Amino acid sequence: MEDRIREQWEINAESFTDLIAGIGTPHHRQILNPCVEELLGDVKDKKLLDAGCGEGYLARYYAKKGALVTAVDLSQHLIETSKKLTEMEDVSVDYRVANICHLDSISNNEFDIILSNLVLLNIPCLDDAFREFYRILRRGGYLVFSIVHPAFNFYGPGSWEMGEKNPDTGRREGVYFKVDRYFDEKEFKRYWTTRKGDKFPAAISFFHRTLSTYLNTLIASGFNLIAFREPLPIIRDPFFEREERIPFFAVCKAEKR
Ligand SMILES: C[S@@+](CC[C@H](N)C(=O)[O-])C[C@H]1O[C@@H](n2cnc3c(N)ncnc32)[C@H](O)[C@@H]1O
């Protein structure tokens, strides 16, 4: 399973790097990232792990804010890309190829903060990841993770019923969001598209789980849930008409007791 997931990200590494473009998509910038940043709080001089860093734009961002950042990803290609992109900036990040479900190279109580941004929905081993996060955090340290909202998961059992294309925004209008078989926890495969509209070369696995599975697995690993957010766009823009009606992302902050 690990090899299969790794291969997807190796094959998609360049397309994914193109999609993120060092800054994230409009949905990341206008909805998710401000919420994550607020929950992370002051990162200065904190030891922060970016767990599943992709091409590393958040690792670099928080390193610039003064965090001492280690960033891991399953994909060798994405770690190499992250290193190259970081060399071009005046920051330092310790990048490593690693599986967040088996963080053997990291010792107990090593980090103050763990950020795992849009990763846990792509892994089959949620309980192992939470157990590892708990082990490597110091007491009082915290985890902030984000996922696509499981109840409105268009990479899983849900999708928008689409209307006409809005000529002003270039997006199709949403008539309503339809969801069925929410309780069937299973793997879905989806293709993403690049900024230019090209299909990614490989399908990506998304492991749909209920919100209660996420939260109960987190709590069973020993964490205290201290914040849960369903962020709205930070700007009023017709482009985000659909995202003002239902939550696109869910974000949790949890503390190691
Ligand atoms: C949707 S991307 C998010 C990347 C980054 N956090 C961001 O916000 O741009 C998911 C990332 O998780 C990585 N990944 C998937 N399974 C992983 C695992 N078991 N351990 C570490 N990284 C993993 C993928 O290689 C990919 O870079």
PDB file of C-alpha atoms and ligand atoms in Angstrom:
ATOM      1  CA  MET A   1       0.000   0.000   0.000  1.00  0.00           C
ATOM      2  CA  GLU A   2       2.770   2.464   0.997  1.00  0.00           C
ATOM      3  CA  ASP A   3       4.551   1.832  -2.323  1.00  0.00           C
ATOM      4  CA  ARG A   4       1.347   2.354  -4.286  1.00  0.00           C
ATOM      5  CA  ILE A   5       0.624   5.709  -2.603  1.00  0.00           C
ATOM      6  CA  ARG A   6       4.249   6.810  -2.916  1.00  0.00           C
ATOM      7  CA  GLU A   7       4.210   6.027  -6.627  1.00  0.00           C
ATOM      8  CA  GLN A   8       1.124   8.231  -7.164  1.00  0.00           C
ATOM      9  CA  TRP A   9       2.905  11.219  -5.642  1.00  0.00           C
ATOM     10  CA  GLU A  10       6.194  10.505  -7.412  1.00  0.00           C
ATOM     11  CA  ILE A  11       4.387  10.418 -10.769  1.00  0.00           C
ATOM     12  CA  ASN A  12       2.336  13.512  -9.928  1.00  0.00           C
ATOM     13  CA  ALA A  13       5.170  15.485  -8.307  1.00  0.00           C
ATOM     14  CA  GLU A  14       5.728  17.925 -11.169  1.00  0.00           C
ATOM     15  CA  SER A  15       2.024  18.510 -11.796  1.00  0.00           C
ATOM     16  CA  PHE A  16       1.476  19.045  -8.072  1.00  0.00           C
ATOM     17  CA  THR A  17       4.371  21.506  -7.902  1.00  0.00           C
ATOM     18  CA  ASP A  18       2.838  23.380 -10.848  1.00  0.00           C
ATOM     19  CA  LEU A  19      -0.572  23.462  -9.126  1.00  0.00           C
ATOM     20  CA  ILE A  20       0.804  24.824  -5.849  1.00  0.00           C
ATOM     21  CA  ALA A  21       3.188  27.226  -7.614  1.00  0.00           C
ATOM     22  CA  GLY A  22       4.926  28.100  -4.338  1.00  0.00           C
ATOM     23  CA  ILE A  23       1.845  29.897  -2.984  1.00  0.00           C
ATOM     24  CA  GLY A  24      -1.109  27.458  -2.983  1.00  0.00           C
ATOM     25  CA  THR A  25      -4.382  27.650  -4.889  1.00  0.00           C
ATOM     26  CA  PRO A  26      -6.982  30.413  -4.323  1.00  0.00           C
ATOM     27  CA  HIS A  27      -8.852  27.989  -2.034  1.00  0.00           C
ATOM     28  CA  HIS A  28      -5.721  27.520   0.035  1.00  0.00           C
ATOM     29  CA  ARG A  29      -4.906  31.224   0.169  1.00  0.00           C
ATOM     30  CA  GLN A  30      -8.383  32.627   0.751  1.00  0.00           C
ATOM     31  CA  ILE A  31      -9.962  29.894   2.878  1.00  0.00           C
ATOM     32  CA  LEU A  32      -7.631  27.373   4.464  1.00  0.00           C
ATOM     33  CA  ASN A  33      -4.240  28.933   5.126  1.00  0.00           C
ATOM     34  CA  PRO A  34      -5.426  31.919   7.215  1.00  0.00           C
ATOM     35  CA  CYS A  35      -7.329  29.527   9.498  1.00  0.00           C
ATOM     36  CA  VAL A  36      -4.335  27.191   9.853  1.00  0.00           C
ATOM     37  CA  GLU A  37      -2.063  30.143  10.613  1.00  0.00           C
ATOM     38  CA  GLU A  38      -4.405  31.441  13.294  1.00  0.00           C
ATOM     39  CA  LEU A  39      -4.527  28.010  14.969  1.00  0.00           C
ATOM     40  CA  LEU A  40      -0.743  27.604  14.787  1.00  0.00           C
ATOM     41  CA  GLY A  41      -0.260  30.881  16.639  1.00  0.00           C
ATOM     42  CA  ASP A  42       3.223  32.266  17.224  1.00  0.00           C
ATOM     43  CA  VAL A  43       5.702  29.771  15.741  1.00  0.00           C
ATOM     44  CA  LYS A  44       8.856  31.787  16.419  1.00  0.00           C
ATOM     45  CA  ASP A  45      11.662  29.615  17.802  1.00  0.00           C
ATOM     46  CA  LYS A  46       9.304  26.608  17.967  1.00  0.00           C
ATOM     47  CA  LYS A  47      10.337  23.221  16.583  1.00  0.00           C
ATOM     48  CA  LEU A  48       7.737  22.592  13.905  1.00  0.00           C
ATOM     49  CA  LEU A  49       7.242  19.450  11.811  1.00  0.00           C
ATOM     50  CA  ASP A  50       5.475  19.854   8.457  1.00  0.00           C
ATOM     51  CA  ALA A  51       4.117  16.309   8.084  1.00  0.00           C
ATOM     52  CA  GLY A  52       3.477  15.608   4.389  1.00  0.00           C
ATOM     53  CA  CYS A  53       5.034  18.843   3.134  1.00  0.00           C
ATOM     54  CA  GLY A  54       4.517  18.402  -0.636  1.00  0.00           C
ATOM     55  CA  GLU A  55       6.679  20.976  -2.443  1.00  0.00           C
ATOM     56  CA  GLY A  56       7.288  22.695   0.871  1.00  0.00           C
ATOM     57  CA  TYR A  57       5.659  26.110   0.514  1.00  0.00           C
ATOM     58  CA  LEU A  58       4.225  26.031   4.042  1.00  0.00           C
ATOM     59  CA  ALA A  59       7.507  24.754   5.494  1.00  0.00           C
ATOM     60  CA  ARG A  60       9.266  27.744   3.914  1.00  0.00           C
ATOM     61  CA  TYR A  61       6.520  30.134   5.018  1.00  0.00           C
ATOM     62  CA  TYR A  62       6.740  29.105   8.675  1.00  0.00           C
ATOM     63  CA  ALA A  63      10.558  28.994   8.561  1.00  0.00           C
ATOM     64  CA  LYS A  64      10.393  32.668   7.489  1.00  0.00           C
ATOM     65  CA  LYS A  65       8.177  33.307  10.515  1.00  0.00           C
ATOM     66  CA  GLY A  66      11.013  32.041  12.728  1.00  0.00           C
ATOM     67  CA  ALA A  67      10.025  28.391  13.264  1.00  0.00           C
ATOM     68  CA  LEU A  68      12.738  25.700  13.283  1.00  0.00           C
ATOM     69  CA  VAL A  69      11.192  23.549  10.590  1.00  0.00           C
ATOM     70  CA  THR A  70      11.620  19.897   9.744  1.00  0.00           C
ATOM     71  CA  ALA A  71       9.513  18.753   6.794  1.00  0.00           C
ATOM     72  CA  VAL A  72       8.838  15.182   5.701  1.00  0.00           C
ATOM     73  CA  ASP A  73       7.132  13.665   2.702  1.00  0.00           C
ATOM     74  CA  LEU A  74       6.742  10.179   1.269  1.00  0.00           C
ATOM     75  CA  SER A  75       7.844  11.385  -2.175  1.00  0.00           C
ATOM     76  CA  GLN A  76      11.563  11.662  -2.875  1.00  0.00           C
ATOM     77  CA  HIS A  77      10.775  13.815  -5.920  1.00  0.00           C
ATOM     78  CA  LEU A  78       8.758  16.316  -3.852  1.00  0.00           C
ATOM     79  CA  ILE A  79      11.474  16.463  -1.175  1.00  0.00           C
ATOM     80  CA  GLU A  80      14.088  17.190  -3.838  1.00  0.00           C
ATOM     81  CA  THR A  81      11.843  19.897  -5.313  1.00  0.00           C
ATOM     82  CA  SER A  82      11.332  21.364  -1.827  1.00  0.00           C
ATOM     83  CA  LYS A  83      15.093  21.511  -1.269  1.00  0.00           C
ATOM     84  CA  LYS A  84      15.649  23.280  -4.600  1.00  0.00           C
ATOM     85  CA  LEU A  85      12.877  25.810  -3.939  1.00  0.00           C
ATOM     86  CA  THR A  86      14.249  26.461  -0.446  1.00  0.00           C
ATOM     87  CA  GLU A  87      17.779  27.068  -1.770  1.00  0.00           C
ATOM     88  CA  MET A  88      16.363  30.003  -3.737  1.00  0.00           C
ATOM     89  CA  GLU A  89      15.170  31.673  -0.534  1.00  0.00           C
ATOM     90  CA  ASP A  90      16.889  32.909   2.563  1.00  0.00           C
ATOM     91  CA  VAL A  91      15.579  30.181   4.885  1.00  0.00           C
ATOM     92  CA  SER A  92      16.603  26.790   6.133  1.00  0.00           C
ATOM     93  CA  VAL A  93      14.389  23.692   6.422  1.00  0.00           C
ATOM     94  CA  ASP A  94      15.484  20.166   7.324  1.00  0.00           C
ATOM     95  CA  TYR A  95      13.789  18.041   4.641  1.00  0.00           C
ATOM     96  CA  ARG A  96      13.524  14.250   4.906  1.00  0.00           C
ATOM     97  CA  VAL A  97      11.823  11.497   2.958  1.00  0.00           C
ATOM     98  CA  ALA A  98       9.631   9.722   5.528  1.00  0.00           C
ATOM     99  CA  ASN A  99       6.276   8.077   6.017  1.00  0.00           C
ATOM    100  CA  ILE A 100       4.217   9.934   8.643  1.00  0.00           C
ATOM    101  CA  CYS A 101       2.810   6.586   9.809  1.00  0.00           C
ATOM    102  CA  HIS A 102       6.326   5.362  10.771  1.00  0.00           C
ATOM    103  CA  LEU A 103       8.480   8.298  11.818  1.00  0.00           C
ATOM    104  CA  ASP A 104      11.343   6.085  12.979  1.00  0.00           C
ATOM    105  CA  SER A 105      14.016   8.753  12.425  1.00  0.00           C
ATOM    106  CA  ILE A 106      12.312  11.098  14.910  1.00  0.00           C
ATOM    107  CA  SER A 107      12.665  10.584  18.646  1.00  0.00           C
ATOM    108  CA  ASN A 108      10.014  11.010  21.323  1.00  0.00           C
ATOM    109  CA  ASN A 109       8.955  14.503  22.458  1.00  0.00           C
ATOM    110  CA  GLU A 110      11.028  16.237  19.763  1.00  0.00           C
ATOM    111  CA  PHE A 111       8.539  18.823  18.431  1.00  0.00           C
ATOM    112  CA  ASP A 112       6.539  21.740  19.826  1.00  0.00           C
ATOM    113  CA  ILE A 113       4.148  21.850  16.854  1.00  0.00           C
ATOM    114  CA  ILE A 114       3.072  19.503  14.073  1.00  0.00           C
ATOM    115  CA  LEU A 115       1.308  20.808  10.982  1.00  0.00           C
ATOM    116  CA  SER A 116      -0.270  18.269   8.645  1.00  0.00           C
ATOM    117  CA  ASN A 117      -2.009  20.168   5.888  1.00  0.00           C
ATOM    118  CA  LEU A 118      -4.312  18.219   3.564  1.00  0.00           C
ATOM    119  CA  VAL A 119      -2.450  14.949   4.057  1.00  0.00           C
ATOM    120  CA  LEU A 120      -4.482  12.702   6.374  1.00  0.00           C
ATOM    121  CA  LEU A 121      -7.204  12.189   3.759  1.00  0.00           C
ATOM    122  CA  ASN A 122      -4.520  10.733   1.464  1.00  0.00           C
ATOM    123  CA  ILE A 123      -3.222   8.076   3.864  1.00  0.00           C
ATOM    124  CA  PRO A 124      -4.675   4.657   4.706  1.00  0.00           C
ATOM    125  CA  CYS A 125      -3.044   4.578   8.201  1.00  0.00           C
ATOM    126  CA  LEU A 126      -4.764   7.346  10.188  1.00  0.00           C
ATOM    127  CA  ASP A 127      -4.392   5.732  13.625  1.00  0.00           C
ATOM    128  CA  ASP A 128      -0.650   5.121  13.078  1.00  0.00           C
ATOM    129  CA  ALA A 129      -0.132   8.753  12.032  1.00  0.00           C
ATOM    130  CA  PHE A 130      -1.916  10.124  15.116  1.00  0.00           C
ATOM    131  CA  ARG A 131       0.018   7.710  17.353  1.00  0.00           C
ATOM    132  CA  GLU A 132       3.312   8.853  15.819  1.00  0.00           C
ATOM    133  CA  PHE A 133       2.341  12.543  16.072  1.00  0.00           C
ATOM    134  CA  TYR A 134       1.517  12.051  19.751  1.00  0.00           C
ATOM    135  CA  ARG A 135       4.817  10.258  20.398  1.00  0.00           C
ATOM    136  CA  ILE A 136       7.041  12.913  18.790  1.00  0.00           C
ATOM    137  CA  LEU A 137       5.285  15.951  20.309  1.00  0.00           C
ATOM    138  CA  ARG A 138       6.421  17.261  23.670  1.00  0.00           C
ATOM    139  CA  ARG A 139       3.840  17.452  26.449  1.00  0.00           C
ATOM    140  CA  GLY A 140       1.803  20.640  25.875  1.00  0.00           C
ATOM    141  CA  GLY A 141       2.788  20.631  22.200  1.00  0.00           C
ATOM    142  CA  TYR A 142       0.058  20.656  19.607  1.00  0.00           C
ATOM    143  CA  LEU A 143      -1.027  19.286  16.274  1.00  0.00           C
ATOM    144  CA  VAL A 144      -2.889  21.318  13.652  1.00  0.00           C
ATOM    145  CA  PHE A 145      -4.268  19.288  10.779  1.00  0.00           C
ATOM    146  CA  SER A 146      -6.585  20.080   7.900  1.00  0.00           C
ATOM    147  CA  ILE A 147      -8.630  17.867   5.623  1.00  0.00           C
ATOM    148  CA  VAL A 148     -11.259  18.329   2.960  1.00  0.00           C
ATOM    149  CA  HIS A 149     -14.461  18.374   5.000  1.00  0.00           C
ATOM    150  CA  PRO A 150     -15.568  14.719   5.196  1.00  0.00           C
ATOM    151  CA  ALA A 151     -19.282  15.544   5.168  1.00  0.00           C
ATOM    152  CA  PHE A 152     -18.995  17.491   1.901  1.00  0.00           C
ATOM    153  CA  ASN A 153     -16.214  15.441   0.376  1.00  0.00           C
ATOM    154  CA  PHE A 154     -16.187  15.805  -3.387  1.00  0.00           C
ATOM    155  CA  TYR A 155     -13.113  13.523  -3.464  1.00  0.00           C
ATOM    156  CA  GLY A 156     -15.374  10.930  -1.821  1.00  0.00           C
ATOM    157  CA  PRO A 157     -19.098  10.287  -1.725  1.00  0.00           C
ATOM    158  CA  GLY A 158     -20.280  13.831  -2.527  1.00  0.00           C
ATOM    159  CA  SER A 159     -20.398  16.233  -5.436  1.00  0.00           C
ATOM    160  CA  TRP A 160     -22.073  19.451  -6.535  1.00  0.00           C
ATOM    161  CA  GLU A 161     -25.012  19.360  -8.870  1.00  0.00           C
ATOM    162  CA  MET A 162     -23.661  21.923 -11.299  1.00  0.00           C
ATOM    163  CA  GLY A 163     -25.522  24.687 -13.059  1.00  0.00           C
ATOM    164  CA  GLU A 164     -24.434  27.040 -15.825  1.00  0.00           C
ATOM    165  CA  LYS A 165     -20.942  28.460 -16.129  1.00  0.00           C
ATOM    166  CA  ASN A 166     -20.795  31.950 -14.661  1.00  0.00           C
ATOM    167  CA  PRO A 167     -19.037  34.107 -17.298  1.00  0.00           C
ATOM    168  CA  ASP A 168     -17.744  36.516 -14.640  1.00  0.00           C
ATOM    169  CA  THR A 169     -16.058  33.938 -12.419  1.00  0.00           C
ATOM    170  CA  GLY A 170     -15.382  31.204 -14.991  1.00  0.00           C
ATOM    171  CA  ARG A 171     -16.817  28.656 -12.541  1.00  0.00           C
ATOM    172  CA  ARG A 172     -20.008  26.683 -12.853  1.00  0.00           C
ATOM    173  CA  GLU A 173     -22.713  27.612 -10.385  1.00  0.00           C
ATOM    174  CA  GLY A 174     -23.683  25.131  -7.698  1.00  0.00           C
ATOM    175  CA  VAL A 175     -27.326  24.110  -7.641  1.00  0.00           C
ATOM    176  CA  TYR A 176     -26.964  21.991  -4.490  1.00  0.00           C
ATOM    177  CA  PHE A 177     -24.447  19.609  -2.933  1.00  0.00           C
ATOM    178  CA  LYS A 178     -25.464  15.972  -3.036  1.00  0.00           C
ATOM    179  CA  VAL A 179     -24.025  13.337  -0.716  1.00  0.00           C
ATOM    180  CA  ASP A 180     -24.828   9.681  -0.207  1.00  0.00           C
ATOM    181  CA  ARG A 181     -23.208   6.691   1.544  1.00  0.00           C
ATOM    182  CA  TYR A 182     -21.376   8.995   3.942  1.00  0.00           C
ATOM    183  CA  PHE A 183     -20.808   6.097   6.349  1.00  0.00           C
ATOM    184  CA  ASP A 184     -19.025   3.889   3.785  1.00  0.00           C
ATOM    185  CA  GLU A 185     -15.370   4.445   4.612  1.00  0.00           C
ATOM    186  CA  LYS A 186     -13.397   3.537   1.543  1.00  0.00           C
ATOM    187  CA  GLU A 187     -10.805   4.617  -0.978  1.00  0.00           C
ATOM    188  CA  PHE A 188     -11.738   6.849  -3.905  1.00  0.00           C
ATOM    189  CA  LYS A 189      -9.422   7.711  -6.774  1.00  0.00           C
ATOM    190  CA  ARG A 190      -9.498  11.089  -8.430  1.00  0.00           C
ATOM    191  CA  TYR A 191      -7.467  12.938 -11.047  1.00  0.00           C
ATOM    192  CA  TRP A 192      -6.516  16.538 -10.373  1.00  0.00           C
ATOM    193  CA  THR A 193      -5.803  19.117 -13.069  1.00  0.00           C
ATOM    194  CA  THR A 194      -2.900  21.524 -13.335  1.00  0.00           C
ATOM    195  CA  ARG A 195      -3.272  25.298 -13.556  1.00  0.00           C
ATOM    196  CA  LYS A 196      -3.199  24.970 -17.338  1.00  0.00           C
ATOM    197  CA  GLY A 197      -6.065  22.479 -17.183  1.00  0.00           C
ATOM    198  CA  ASP A 198      -4.007  19.344 -17.960  1.00  0.00           C
ATOM    199  CA  LYS A 199      -4.932  16.118 -16.223  1.00  0.00           C
ATOM    200  CA  PHE A 200      -2.418  14.857 -13.632  1.00  0.00           C
ATOM    201  CA  PRO A 201      -0.620  11.746 -14.953  1.00  0.00           C
ATOM    202  CA  ALA A 202      -1.793   9.471 -12.105  1.00  0.00           C
ATOM    203  CA  ALA A 203      -4.995   9.177 -10.079  1.00  0.00           C
ATOM    204  CA  ILE A 204      -4.699  10.164  -6.395  1.00  0.00           C
ATOM    205  CA  SER A 205      -6.100   8.010  -3.581  1.00  0.00           C
ATOM    206  CA  PHE A 206      -8.466   9.657  -1.116  1.00  0.00           C
ATOM    207  CA  PHE A 207      -9.482   7.676   1.963  1.00  0.00           C
ATOM    208  CA  HIS A 208     -12.966   8.815   2.901  1.00  0.00           C
ATOM    209  CA  ARG A 209     -13.734   8.651   6.631  1.00  0.00           C
ATOM    210  CA  THR A 210     -16.502  10.115   8.727  1.00  0.00           C
ATOM    211  CA  LEU A 211     -15.825  13.129  10.886  1.00  0.00           C
ATOM    212  CA  SER A 212     -16.396  10.941  13.957  1.00  0.00           C
ATOM    213  CA  THR A 213     -13.649   8.543  12.809  1.00  0.00           C
ATOM    214  CA  TYR A 214     -11.195  11.443  12.509  1.00  0.00           C
ATOM    215  CA  LEU A 215     -12.077  12.895  15.890  1.00  0.00           C
ATOM    216  CA  ASN A 216     -12.425   9.639  17.827  1.00  0.00           C
ATOM    217  CA  THR A 217      -9.133   8.296  16.427  1.00  0.00           C
ATOM    218  CA  LEU A 218      -7.439  11.551  17.428  1.00  0.00           C
ATOM    219  CA  ILE A 219      -8.850  11.330  20.960  1.00  0.00           C
ATOM    220  CA  ALA A 220      -8.028   7.608  21.267  1.00  0.00           C
ATOM    221  CA  SER A 221      -4.389   8.475  20.479  1.00  0.00           C
ATOM    222  CA  GLY A 222      -4.301  10.604  23.650  1.00  0.00           C
ATOM    223  CA  PHE A 223      -4.897  14.071  22.175  1.00  0.00           C
ATOM    224  CA  ASN A 224      -7.166  16.743  23.671  1.00  0.00           C
ATOM    225  CA  LEU A 225      -9.198  18.405  20.928  1.00  0.00           C
ATOM    226  CA  ILE A 226      -8.952  22.141  21.563  1.00  0.00           C
ATOM    227  CA  ALA A 227     -10.324  23.739  18.382  1.00  0.00           C
ATOM    228  CA  PHE A 228     -12.368  22.681  15.368  1.00  0.00           C
ATOM    229  CA  ARG A 229     -12.958  25.031  12.425  1.00  0.00           C
ATOM    230  CA  GLU A 230     -14.915  24.998   9.169  1.00  0.00           C
ATOM    231  CA  PRO A 231     -13.312  28.064   7.580  1.00  0.00           C
ATOM    232  CA  LEU A 232     -15.178  30.425   5.282  1.00  0.00           C
ATOM    233  CA  PRO A 233     -13.474  32.471   2.549  1.00  0.00           C
ATOM    234  CA  ILE A 234     -11.812  35.536   4.061  1.00  0.00           C
ATOM    235  CA  ILE A 235     -13.029  37.696   1.154  1.00  0.00           C
ATOM    236  CA  ARG A 236     -16.484  38.147  -0.340  1.00  0.00           C
ATOM    237  CA  ASP A 237     -16.041  37.096  -3.964  1.00  0.00           C
ATOM    238  CA  PRO A 238     -18.531  35.547  -6.394  1.00  0.00           C
ATOM    239  CA  PHE A 239     -15.762  33.063  -7.244  1.00  0.00           C
ATOM    240  CA  PHE A 240     -16.368  31.492  -3.821  1.00  0.00           C
ATOM    241  CA  GLU A 241     -20.157  31.396  -4.044  1.00  0.00           C
ATOM    242  CA  ARG A 242     -20.202  27.617  -3.461  1.00  0.00           C
ATOM    243  CA  GLU A 243     -17.695  27.794  -0.594  1.00  0.00           C
ATOM    244  CA  GLU A 244     -19.890  30.318   1.249  1.00  0.00           C
ATOM    245  CA  ARG A 245     -22.726  27.773   1.289  1.00  0.00           C
ATOM    246  CA  ILE A 246     -20.968  24.647   2.599  1.00  0.00           C
ATOM    247  CA  PRO A 247     -17.571  24.134   4.225  1.00  0.00           C
ATOM    248  CA  PHE A 248     -14.812  23.076   1.882  1.00  0.00           C
ATOM    249  CA  PHE A 249     -12.235  22.294   4.601  1.00  0.00           C
ATOM    250  CA  ALA A 250     -12.176  21.152   8.228  1.00  0.00           C
ATOM    251  CA  VAL A 251      -9.298  22.114  10.533  1.00  0.00           C
ATOM    252  CA  CYS A 252      -8.467  20.705  13.991  1.00  0.00           C
ATOM    253  CA  LYS A 253      -6.087  21.725  16.722  1.00  0.00           C
ATOM    254  CA  ALA A 254      -5.246  19.137  19.378  1.00  0.00           C
ATOM    255  CA  GLU A 255      -2.891  19.170  22.328  1.00  0.00           C
ATOM    256  CA  LYS A 256      -0.689  16.475  23.796  1.00  0.00           C
ATOM    257  CA  ARG A 257      -1.781  16.215  27.406  1.00  0.00           C
TER     258      ARG A 257
HETATM  259  C1  LIG B   1      -2.379  17.082  -0.954  1.00  0.00           C
HETATM  260  S1  LIG B   1      -0.645  17.013  -0.747  1.00  0.00           S
HETATM  261  C2  LIG B   1      -0.414  18.271   0.517  1.00  0.00           C
HETATM  262  C3  LIG B   1       0.991  18.777   0.546  1.00  0.00           C
HETATM  263  C4  LIG B   1       1.247  19.967   1.472  1.00  0.00           C
HETATM  264  N1  LIG B   1       0.961  19.662   2.853  1.00  0.00           N
HETATM  265  C5  LIG B   1       0.462  21.168   1.019  1.00  0.00           C
HETATM  266  O1  LIG B   1      -0.400  21.645   1.776  1.00  0.00           O
HETATM  267  O2  LIG B   1       0.718  21.666  -0.087  1.00  0.00           O
HETATM  268  C6  LIG B   1      -0.441  15.497   0.167  1.00  0.00           C
HETATM  269  C7  LIG B   1       1.028  15.184   0.425  1.00  0.00           C
HETATM  270  O3  LIG B   1       1.107  14.093   1.346  1.00  0.00           O
HETATM  271  C8  LIG B   1       2.201  13.272   0.973  1.00  0.00           C
HETATM  272  N2  LIG B   1       1.977  11.955   1.574  1.00  0.00           N
HETATM  273  C9  LIG B   1       1.041  11.035   1.262  1.00  0.00           C
HETATM  274  N3  LIG B   1       1.130   9.989   2.082  1.00  0.00           N
HETATM  275  C10 LIG B   1       2.158  10.237   2.948  1.00  0.00           C
HETATM  276  C11 LIG B   1       2.745   9.532   4.007  1.00  0.00           C
HETATM  277  N4  LIG B   1       2.278   8.345   4.395  1.00  0.00           N
HETATM  278  N5  LIG B   1       3.792  10.082   4.660  1.00  0.00           N
HETATM  279  C12 LIG B   1       4.283  11.295   4.279  1.00  0.00           C
HETATM  280  N6  LIG B   1       3.755  12.019   3.276  1.00  0.00           N
HETATM  281  C13 LIG B   1       2.700  11.507   2.613  1.00  0.00           C
HETATM  282  C14 LIG B   1       2.178  13.295  -0.531  1.00  0.00           C
HETATM  283  O4  LIG B   1       3.414  12.909  -1.087  1.00  0.00           O
HETATM  284  C15 LIG B   1       1.819  14.761  -0.797  1.00  0.00           C
HETATM  285  O5  LIG B   1       2.974  15.553  -0.885  1.00  0.00           O
END
